[in-house]
Coordinates of C-alpha atoms and ligand atoms in Angstrom, one line a residue:
M1 CA -22.2 -0.3 2.2
K2 CA -22.6 -1.0 5.9
E3 CA -20.8 -4.3 5.7
H4 CA -17.9 -2.5 4.2
S5 CA -17.6 0.1 6.9
F6 CA -14.7 0.0 9.2
S7 CA -16.6 -0.6 12.4
F8 CA -15.6 -4.2 12.7
V9 CA -12.0 -3.4 12.6
T10 CA -10.4 -3.7 16.0
L11 CA -6.9 -2.4 15.2
I12 CA -5.6 -1.5 11.8
P13 CA -2.0 -0.7 10.9
T14 CA -1.7 1.6 8.0
R15 CA 1.3 2.7 6.0
H16 CA 3.0 4.7 8.7
I17 CA 0.4 5.2 11.3
A18 CA -1.2 2.9 13.9
H19 CA -4.9 3.3 13.9
F20 CA -6.6 1.8 16.9
S21 CA -10.3 1.2 17.5
C22 CA -11.8 -0.1 20.6
R23 CA -15.3 -0.9 21.6
R24 CA -15.2 -0.4 25.4
P25 CA -15.5 3.2 26.5
S26 CA -12.9 2.6 29.3
H27 CA -10.2 1.8 26.7
C28 CA -7.6 4.4 26.3
F29 CA -4.2 3.7 24.9
T30 CA -1.3 6.0 25.6
L31 CA 1.6 5.9 23.3
R32 CA 4.8 7.8 23.6
R33 CA 4.7 11.3 25.0
N34 CA 1.3 12.7 25.4
L35 CA -0.5 11.4 22.4
H36 CA -3.5 9.6 23.5
L37 CA -5.8 7.2 21.8
C38 CA -9.3 7.2 23.2
R39 CA -12.7 6.1 22.3
S40 CA -14.8 8.1 19.9
E41 CA -18.5 8.8 20.4
R42 CA -19.5 6.2 17.8
G43 CA -18.0 3.3 19.7
F44 CA -14.9 2.9 17.6
L45 CA -12.3 5.2 16.4
T46 CA -9.4 5.7 14.0
T47 CA -7.0 7.8 15.9
P48 CA -3.7 8.1 14.0
V49 CA -0.5 8.1 15.8
S50 CA 2.8 8.0 14.1
H51 CA 4.6 4.9 15.2
L52 CA 7.7 4.9 13.0
Q53 CA 9.5 6.9 15.6
S54 CA 8.2 4.5 18.3
P55 CA 10.0 1.2 17.8
E56 CA 8.5 0.0 21.0
C57 CA 5.0 0.3 19.5
T58 CA 3.9 -3.0 18.0
Y59 CA 0.5 -3.7 16.7
L60 CA -1.9 -6.5 15.7
K61 CA -3.2 -6.8 12.2
I62 CA -6.9 -7.6 12.5
G63 CA -9.5 -7.1 9.8
D64 CA -7.2 -5.0 7.6
M65 CA -9.1 -4.1 4.4
E66 CA -7.5 -4.2 1.0
T67 CA -10.5 -2.8 -0.9
V68 CA -13.9 -1.2 -0.3
T69 CA -16.8 -1.6 -2.7
V70 CA -19.1 1.4 -2.9
P71 CA -22.6 0.2 -3.9
G72 CA -24.2 1.8 -7.0
I73 CA -25.6 5.2 -5.8
N74 CA -28.8 6.5 -7.3
N75 CA -29.7 9.0 -4.6
M76 CA -27.5 10.8 -2.2
S77 CA -28.9 13.4 0.2
G78 CA -28.5 14.6 3.8
T79 CA -26.2 16.7 5.9
L80 CA -22.5 16.1 6.8
V81 CA -20.5 17.9 9.4
L82 CA -17.1 18.3 7.9
P83 CA -13.8 17.3 9.5
G84 CA -11.4 20.2 10.2
S85 CA -9.3 21.6 7.4
K86 CA -5.9 19.9 6.9
S87 CA -4.2 23.1 5.7
L88 CA -5.6 25.2 8.6
S89 CA -4.9 22.5 11.2
N90 CA -1.2 22.1 10.4
R91 CA -0.7 25.9 10.0
V92 CA -2.4 26.7 13.3
L93 CA -0.5 24.0 15.2
L94 CA 2.8 25.4 13.9
L95 CA 2.1 29.0 14.6
S96 CA 0.8 28.1 18.0
A97 CA 4.0 26.3 18.8
L98 CA 6.1 29.3 17.8
A99 CA 3.9 31.8 19.5
K100 CA 4.0 33.4 22.9
G101 CA 1.1 32.1 25.0
T102 CA -1.1 29.0 25.1
T103 CA -3.5 28.2 22.2
V104 CA -6.4 25.8 22.4
V105 CA -7.1 24.6 18.8
E106 CA -10.6 23.3 18.3
N107 CA -12.1 21.1 15.6
L108 CA -8.6 20.0 14.8
L109 CA -8.5 17.4 11.9
E110 CA -7.7 13.9 13.1
S111 CA -5.6 12.4 10.3
E112 CA -2.2 11.2 9.3
D113 CA -0.9 14.5 8.1
V114 CA -1.9 16.3 11.3
S115 CA -0.5 13.4 13.4
Y116 CA 2.9 14.0 11.8
M117 CA 2.8 17.7 12.7
L118 CA 1.7 16.9 16.3
E119 CA 4.4 14.3 16.7
A120 CA 7.0 16.6 15.3
L121 CA 6.1 19.5 17.5
N122 CA 6.3 17.1 20.5
I123 CA 9.7 15.9 19.5
L124 CA 10.9 19.5 19.0
G125 CA 10.0 20.5 22.5
A126 CA 6.6 22.3 22.2
K127 CA 4.2 21.2 24.9
V128 CA 1.2 19.7 23.1
E129 CA -1.7 18.1 24.8
Y130 CA -3.9 16.3 22.2
E131 CA -7.4 15.1 22.9
P132 CA -8.6 13.4 19.7
K133 CA -12.0 12.7 21.3
E134 CA -12.6 16.4 21.7
K135 CA -10.8 17.2 18.4
K136 CA -8.8 19.6 20.5
A137 CA -5.1 20.4 21.1
R138 CA -3.6 22.7 23.7
I139 CA -0.3 24.1 22.8
E140 CA 2.1 25.9 25.0
G141 CA 4.0 28.1 22.6
C142 CA 7.8 28.3 22.7
A143 CA 7.7 32.1 22.2
G144 CA 10.4 31.6 19.6
P145 CA 12.3 28.8 17.9
F146 CA 11.9 25.3 19.1
P147 CA 14.2 24.3 22.0
A148 CA 15.3 21.0 20.5
A149 CA 19.0 20.9 19.5
K150 CA 18.9 17.7 17.5
A151 CA 16.1 15.7 15.8
E152 CA 15.3 13.4 13.0
L153 CA 11.7 13.8 11.8
F154 CA 9.7 11.4 9.8
L155 CA 6.9 13.2 8.1
G156 CA 5.3 10.6 5.9
N157 CA 3.9 12.3 2.8
A158 CA 2.6 15.4 4.5
G159 CA 3.6 18.5 2.5
T160 CA 2.0 20.8 5.1
A161 CA 4.4 19.3 7.7
M162 CA 7.6 18.8 5.6
R163 CA 7.7 22.3 4.0
P164 CA 6.8 24.5 6.9
L165 CA 8.9 22.5 9.4
T166 CA 11.9 22.7 7.1
A167 CA 11.7 26.5 7.3
A168 CA 10.8 26.7 11.0
L169 CA 13.8 24.5 12.0
C170 CA 16.2 26.9 10.4
L171 CA 15.3 29.4 13.1
G172 CA 16.7 27.3 16.0
D173 CA 20.1 26.2 17.0
G174 CA 21.0 22.6 16.2
E175 CA 21.0 19.8 13.7
F176 CA 17.9 18.4 12.1
V177 CA 17.0 15.9 9.4
L178 CA 13.5 15.8 7.8
D179 CA 12.5 12.8 5.8
G180 CA 9.4 10.9 4.7
V181 CA 8.1 8.0 2.6
Q182 CA 9.5 7.2 -0.8
R183 CA 7.1 9.5 -2.6
M184 CA 8.1 12.4 -0.3
R185 CA 11.6 11.7 -1.5
E186 CA 10.3 12.4 -5.0
R187 CA 8.5 15.6 -4.2
P188 CA 10.5 18.8 -4.9
I189 CA 11.7 21.0 -2.1
A190 CA 14.8 22.6 -3.7
D191 CA 13.1 25.9 -4.3
L192 CA 12.3 26.3 -0.6
V193 CA 15.9 25.2 0.3
H194 CA 17.3 27.9 -2.1
G195 CA 15.0 30.5 -0.6
L196 CA 16.1 29.7 3.0
Q197 CA 19.8 29.7 1.9
Q198 CA 19.3 33.2 0.6
L199 CA 18.0 34.2 4.0
G200 CA 21.2 32.8 5.6
A201 CA 20.2 29.2 6.5
Q202 CA 22.5 26.2 6.3
V203 CA 20.2 23.8 4.7
T204 CA 20.5 21.1 2.0
C205 CA 18.3 18.5 0.3
S206 CA 19.1 15.5 -1.9
E207 CA 20.8 15.9 -5.3
T208 CA 17.4 15.3 -6.9
G209 CA 16.1 18.4 -5.1
C210 CA 13.8 16.4 -2.8
P211 CA 13.9 15.3 0.9
P212 CA 15.7 14.3 3.0
V213 CA 16.5 17.8 4.2
R214 CA 19.4 18.4 6.4
I215 CA 19.7 21.6 8.5
K216 CA 22.5 23.0 10.6
A217 CA 20.5 25.8 12.3
N218 CA 21.8 28.9 13.7
G219 CA 19.0 31.4 13.4
L220 CA 17.8 33.1 10.2
R221 CA 19.5 36.3 9.1
G222 CA 16.8 37.7 6.9
G223 CA 17.2 39.9 3.8
R224 CA 16.0 39.3 0.3
A225 CA 15.0 36.0 -1.3
I226 CA 14.0 35.4 -4.9
V227 CA 12.0 32.2 -5.1
S228 CA 10.0 30.2 -7.7
G229 CA 6.3 29.8 -7.1
K230 CA 5.5 27.6 -10.0
M231 CA 6.0 24.2 -8.4
S232 CA 4.2 24.7 -5.1
S233 CA 2.8 27.6 -3.0
Q234 CA 3.8 25.7 0.1
F235 CA 7.4 27.0 -0.3
L236 CA 6.3 30.6 -0.1
S237 CA 3.9 29.9 2.7
S238 CA 6.7 28.2 4.7
L239 CA 9.1 31.2 4.1
L240 CA 6.3 33.6 5.1
M241 CA 5.4 31.8 8.4
T242 CA 9.1 31.7 9.4
S243 CA 10.2 35.2 8.4
P244 CA 9.0 37.1 11.5
Y245 CA 11.6 35.3 13.5
S246 CA 14.6 36.3 11.4
K247 CA 17.1 38.8 12.8
H248 CA 16.4 41.4 10.0
D249 CA 13.4 42.2 7.8
V250 CA 12.6 39.8 5.0
V251 CA 11.6 40.6 1.4
I252 CA 10.4 37.7 -0.7
E253 CA 10.1 38.1 -4.5
I254 CA 8.4 35.6 -6.7
Q255 CA 10.5 35.1 -9.8
D256 CA 7.9 33.4 -12.0
E257 CA 4.3 32.3 -11.8
L258 CA 2.8 31.7 -8.3
I259 CA 0.3 28.8 -8.3
S260 CA -2.3 27.9 -5.6
V261 CA -2.5 31.5 -4.5
P262 CA -5.5 31.0 -2.2
Y263 CA -3.3 28.9 0.1
V264 CA -0.9 31.9 0.4
A265 CA -3.8 34.1 1.2
M266 CA -4.8 31.6 3.9
T267 CA -1.2 31.7 5.3
I268 CA -1.2 35.6 5.4
E269 CA -4.6 35.6 7.1
L270 CA -3.5 33.1 9.8
M271 CA -0.4 35.1 10.4
R272 CA -2.6 38.1 10.9
R273 CA -4.6 36.3 13.5
F274 CA -1.4 35.5 15.3
G275 CA -0.5 39.2 15.3
V276 CA 1.9 39.5 12.3
I277 CA 1.2 41.6 9.2
V278 CA 2.6 40.7 5.8
E279 CA 2.9 43.5 3.3
N280 CA 1.7 41.9 0.1
E281 CA 2.4 43.6 -3.2
N282 CA 0.0 41.7 -5.6
Y283 CA 1.3 38.3 -4.7
R284 CA 4.7 39.2 -6.3
V285 CA 6.6 40.8 -3.5
F286 CA 6.1 40.2 0.2
R287 CA 7.7 42.2 3.1
I288 CA 7.8 41.0 6.7
A289 CA 9.4 42.8 9.6
G290 CA 12.1 40.7 11.4
N291 CA 12.6 40.1 15.1
Q292 CA 9.0 39.6 15.9
C293 CA 7.1 36.9 17.8
Y294 CA 3.6 35.5 17.1
S295 CA 1.1 36.1 19.9
S296 CA -1.4 33.4 20.6
P297 CA -5.1 34.2 19.9
S298 CA -5.8 32.0 22.9
S299 CA -8.1 29.8 21.0
Y300 CA -8.7 29.0 17.3
F301 CA -11.6 27.0 15.8
V302 CA -10.5 25.2 12.6
E303 CA -13.2 25.5 9.9
G304 CA -14.4 22.4 8.0
D305 CA -12.2 21.2 5.1
A306 CA -13.3 22.6 1.8
S307 CA -11.5 20.0 -0.2
S308 CA -13.1 17.2 1.7
A309 CA -16.5 19.0 1.2
S310 CA -16.0 18.7 -2.6
Y311 CA -16.7 15.0 -2.8
F312 CA -20.1 15.2 -1.1
L313 CA -21.1 18.4 -2.9
A314 CA -20.2 16.8 -6.2
G315 CA -22.4 13.8 -5.1
G316 CA -25.2 16.3 -4.7
A317 CA -24.7 17.8 -8.1
I318 CA -24.5 14.4 -9.8
T319 CA -27.4 12.6 -8.1
G320 CA -29.6 15.7 -7.5
G321 CA -29.0 15.8 -3.8
P322 CA -29.6 17.9 -1.9
I323 CA -26.4 17.6 0.1
T324 CA -25.5 20.0 2.8
V325 CA -22.0 20.3 4.3
E326 CA -21.7 22.1 7.6
G327 CA -18.5 23.7 8.8
C328 CA -17.5 25.9 5.9
G329 CA -19.5 28.3 3.8
S330 CA -19.3 31.8 2.4
D331 CA -17.2 33.0 5.4
S332 CA -14.5 30.4 4.6
I333 CA -10.8 31.4 4.1
Q334 CA -10.1 28.3 2.0
G335 CA -9.6 28.6 -1.7
D336 CA -11.3 25.2 -2.5
I337 CA -14.7 26.6 -1.9
R338 CA -14.3 28.1 -5.4
F339 CA -15.0 24.6 -6.6
V340 CA -18.6 25.1 -5.7
H341 CA -18.8 28.0 -8.2
V342 CA -17.6 25.6 -10.9
L343 CA -20.3 23.1 -10.0
E344 CA -22.8 25.9 -10.3
R345 CA -21.5 26.8 -13.8
M346 CA -21.9 23.2 -14.7
G347 CA -25.6 23.2 -13.8
A348 CA -25.9 22.6 -10.1
T349 CA -27.9 24.7 -7.7
V350 CA -26.0 26.1 -4.8
N351 CA -27.2 27.7 -1.5
W352 CA -24.7 29.4 0.8
T353 CA -24.8 30.4 4.4
P354 CA -21.7 31.7 6.2
H355 CA -20.9 28.2 7.5
S356 CA -22.7 25.8 5.2
I357 CA -23.1 25.0 1.6
T358 CA -26.0 23.0 0.0
V359 CA -25.8 21.6 -3.5
S360 CA -28.6 20.0 -5.5
R361 CA -29.6 19.7 -9.2
G362 CA -33.1 20.7 -10.3
K363 CA -35.3 18.1 -12.1
G364 CA -34.7 18.1 -15.8
K365 CA -31.4 20.0 -15.4
I366 CA -28.2 18.4 -16.7
L367 CA -24.6 19.0 -15.8
E368 CA -22.6 20.4 -18.7
G369 CA -18.9 19.9 -19.4
I370 CA -16.6 22.9 -18.7
D371 CA -13.3 24.4 -19.6
E372 CA -11.6 25.5 -16.4
D373 CA -8.3 27.0 -15.3
C374 CA -7.8 25.1 -12.0
V375 CA -4.6 26.7 -10.8
D376 CA -6.3 28.1 -7.7
I377 CA -8.0 24.8 -6.8
P378 CA -5.5 22.0 -7.5
D379 CA -7.0 19.6 -4.9
A380 CA -10.8 20.1 -5.6
A381 CA -10.0 19.9 -9.3
M382 CA -9.5 16.2 -8.9
T383 CA -13.2 15.9 -7.9
L384 CA -14.1 17.8 -11.0
A385 CA -12.3 15.2 -13.1
V386 CA -14.8 12.6 -11.9
V387 CA -17.8 14.9 -12.1
A388 CA -16.9 15.2 -15.7
L389 CA -18.0 11.6 -16.2
F390 CA -21.5 12.7 -15.6
A391 CA -21.6 15.9 -17.7
E392 CA -22.8 16.4 -21.2
G393 CA -19.9 17.2 -23.4
H394 CA -16.2 17.2 -22.5
T395 CA -14.5 18.9 -19.6
A396 CA -11.0 20.4 -19.8
L397 CA -9.1 21.1 -16.5
R398 CA -6.1 23.3 -17.2
N399 CA -3.0 24.7 -15.4
I400 CA -2.7 21.7 -13.1
H401 CA 1.0 20.8 -13.7
S402 CA 1.4 20.6 -9.9
W403 CA -0.6 17.4 -10.0
R404 CA 2.5 15.7 -11.3
V405 CA 4.4 16.3 -8.0
K406 CA 1.7 15.6 -5.4
E407 CA 0.9 12.3 -3.7
T408 CA 1.3 10.6 -7.0
D409 CA 1.6 11.8 -10.6
R410 CA -2.1 12.7 -10.5
L411 CA -2.4 13.6 -14.2
A412 CA -1.2 10.1 -15.2
A413 CA -3.1 8.3 -12.5
M414 CA -6.4 10.1 -13.1
S415 CA -6.2 9.6 -16.8
K416 CA -5.6 5.9 -16.4
E417 CA -8.4 5.3 -14.0
L418 CA -11.0 7.4 -15.9
M419 CA -10.2 5.4 -19.0
K420 CA -10.9 2.2 -17.0
L421 CA -14.3 3.6 -16.3
G422 CA -15.0 4.1 -20.0
A423 CA -14.0 7.8 -20.5
A424 CA -11.7 8.9 -23.3
V425 CA -9.0 11.1 -21.9
R426 CA -6.4 13.5 -23.4
E427 CA -3.6 14.2 -21.0
G428 CA -1.1 17.0 -21.5
Q429 CA 1.8 18.2 -19.4
D430 CA -0.5 20.5 -17.4
Y431 CA -4.0 19.6 -18.4
I432 CA -6.5 16.9 -18.8
V433 CA -9.5 16.7 -21.1
I434 CA -12.2 14.2 -20.3
Y435 CA -14.7 12.9 -22.8
P436 CA -17.4 11.1 -20.8
P437 CA -18.7 7.7 -21.9
G438 CA -22.2 9.0 -22.1
S439 CA -25.3 8.6 -19.9
G440 CA -25.6 5.2 -18.3
K441 CA -22.4 4.0 -20.0
I442 CA -19.9 4.1 -17.2
R443 CA -18.3 0.7 -17.1
K444 CA -19.7 -1.6 -14.5
N445 CA -17.9 -3.3 -11.6
V446 CA -14.6 -1.7 -12.1
T447 CA -11.8 -1.9 -9.6
V448 CA -9.8 1.3 -9.5
S449 CA -6.2 1.8 -8.2
T450 CA -5.5 4.7 -5.8
Y451 CA -1.7 5.1 -5.9
N452 CA -1.4 5.8 -2.2
D453 CA -3.3 9.0 -2.9
H454 CA -6.3 9.9 -0.7
R455 CA -7.8 12.1 -3.4
M456 CA -7.7 9.4 -6.0
A457 CA -9.7 7.2 -3.6
M458 CA -12.2 9.8 -2.6
S459 CA -12.9 11.4 -6.0
L460 CA -13.1 8.0 -7.8
S461 CA -15.7 6.7 -5.3
L462 CA -18.1 9.2 -6.9
A463 CA -18.1 7.1 -10.1
A464 CA -20.6 4.9 -8.2
C465 CA -23.1 7.8 -8.6
G466 CA -23.9 6.3 -12.0
G467 CA -25.7 3.5 -10.2
C468 CA -23.1 0.8 -10.5
P469 CA -20.8 -0.4 -7.7
I470 CA -17.2 0.6 -7.8
T471 CA -14.3 -1.1 -5.9
I472 CA -11.6 1.1 -4.5
E473 CA -8.2 -0.4 -3.8
D474 CA -6.4 0.5 -0.5
P475 CA -9.2 2.7 1.0
K476 CA -6.9 3.4 4.0
C477 CA -5.1 5.9 1.9
T478 CA -7.9 8.4 2.8
W479 CA -6.5 8.5 6.3
K480 CA -4.0 11.1 5.1
T481 CA -6.8 13.7 5.4
F482 CA -10.1 11.9 6.0
P483 CA -10.0 8.6 8.0
N484 CA -13.7 8.0 8.0
Y485 CA -14.5 9.1 4.5
F486 CA -16.2 5.9 3.4
E487 CA -18.3 5.8 6.5
E488 CA -19.5 9.4 6.0
L489 CA -20.2 8.6 2.3
S490 CA -22.3 5.6 3.3
N491 CA -24.4 7.7 5.7
L492 CA -25.6 9.9 2.8
I493 CA -26.5 7.1 0.3
R494 CA -30.3 6.6 0.1
Ligands
S3P501 O1 -0.6 25.1 1.6 C1 -1.3 24.2 1.7 O2 -1.9 23.9 2.7 C2 -1.6 23.4 0.4 C3 -1.3 23.9 -0.8 C4 -1.5 23.2 -2.1 O3 -0.3 22.7 -2.5 P1 0.6 23.4 -3.7 O4 0.8 24.8 -3.3 O5 1.8 22.5 -3.7 O6 -0.3 23.3 -4.9 C5 -2.5 22.0 -1.9 O7 -2.4 21.1 -3.0 C6 -2.1 21.2 -0.6 O8 -3.0 20.1 -0.4 C7 -2.2 22.1 0.6
PEP502 C1 -1.3 17.8 -2.2 C2 -1.8 17.4 -1.1 O1 -1.2 17.3 0.1 P1 0.2 17.9 0.6 O2 -0.2 18.7 1.7 O3 1.0 16.7 1.1 O4 0.9 18.6 -0.5 C3 -3.3 17.1 -1.0 O5 -3.8 17.0 0.2 O6 -4.0 16.9 -2.0

């Protein structure tokens, strides 16, 4: 694995981000505004900085990697300190920028999705000092809407930037366009746009109901909005985070099913930490007083990413482990820790502390297939799809129709790649059933496609836990949420 690590790479361009690495401690690149690139402790780094809005930024292409081969894994054990949560990082950055006071955000995730948020906040006039080496950002809040009167934002494929910023920009005064990569132009946003229109915003999206989004902002009136929650919870989270700044009180009613509820719980909890209370009637009706302002908690420590933890914990369950992840545990406010309960029901042994989780599998114990409603854990459910290869009996993952509108059509993509590995797969509109090939029968030396989807790359890498190497196409796609994923994985292989 070592020869496949990224350490020899001097400077890598990725899809929309320039990733720099440098060997000399004195090296520090400064790009536009106050986004800095500096050296990491390990002697090289992958600090993402959006460059699409920086035409002056050119880069060299040295050692770009098209594939990574994960060697056959028989044993995996050890401890990993998790990178910060993507969902928490981008929420805390946004709330800090809207709040009164200065917030120091610690253990901020360093990744593409967070870079897009940082860059956008900068463009919109929030004062952001980012120290990637320290995983820290200091944000001087605007104590209200953003001061910018005009901006065109490019947000890659970051749902946690596109959706919340669409709502937050309706609060200000000016003209804004929000856009992203081609896939972002295929990801729905119309339900959010309709919700904002009901609260008085002048906002539109494309005819297909997707970005680009165009806003003529003149504050948000408030009132009542009836919105759909069945496509994505990010629409509701975005409306909630913006509502305290509307002129009048806001009532949001969910007209159908609400998916991914734990992410809404996370939003409400974070708003509470920034001093705003949401009245929540059973996740059906939400009431927020208007004319308020967030107050900075002064500092916020971002807990480790529970979805990122899932790959390593799954590795512990498949190989026997033990694997410990540090940075999130029983005190976590992330829904994806529920994934660990599923592993336990499949046969793994789990030990919790408030800030860590350890997974192993006892000698002679097997993993068993499971039938699971995954509506609360759409991201970690992808990891389960690969764990299913190692279970006895089939595994059904249900209520995951949102997979179709994420980074790729994850139901189609996962079905196709699992079949390459020798599984039989039944794919429905909102479920997948995986019939594993049987012990020791995962196909050897397979190359899997990743569809520009970080979770396809990370979850499929676990197929190597059968003891055969697996080649992953376009490993850089993990930079969306976990730039050094393959390096961390290699550190745990014994
Ligand atoms: O609010 C959030 O931070 C997220 C909500 C989920 O999306 P959906 O609500 O679209 O399922 C999840 O898949 C995404 O990675 C992050
Ligand atoms: C769905 C995801 O991302 P996004 O925030 O872009 O929706 C994800 O990270 O799996």
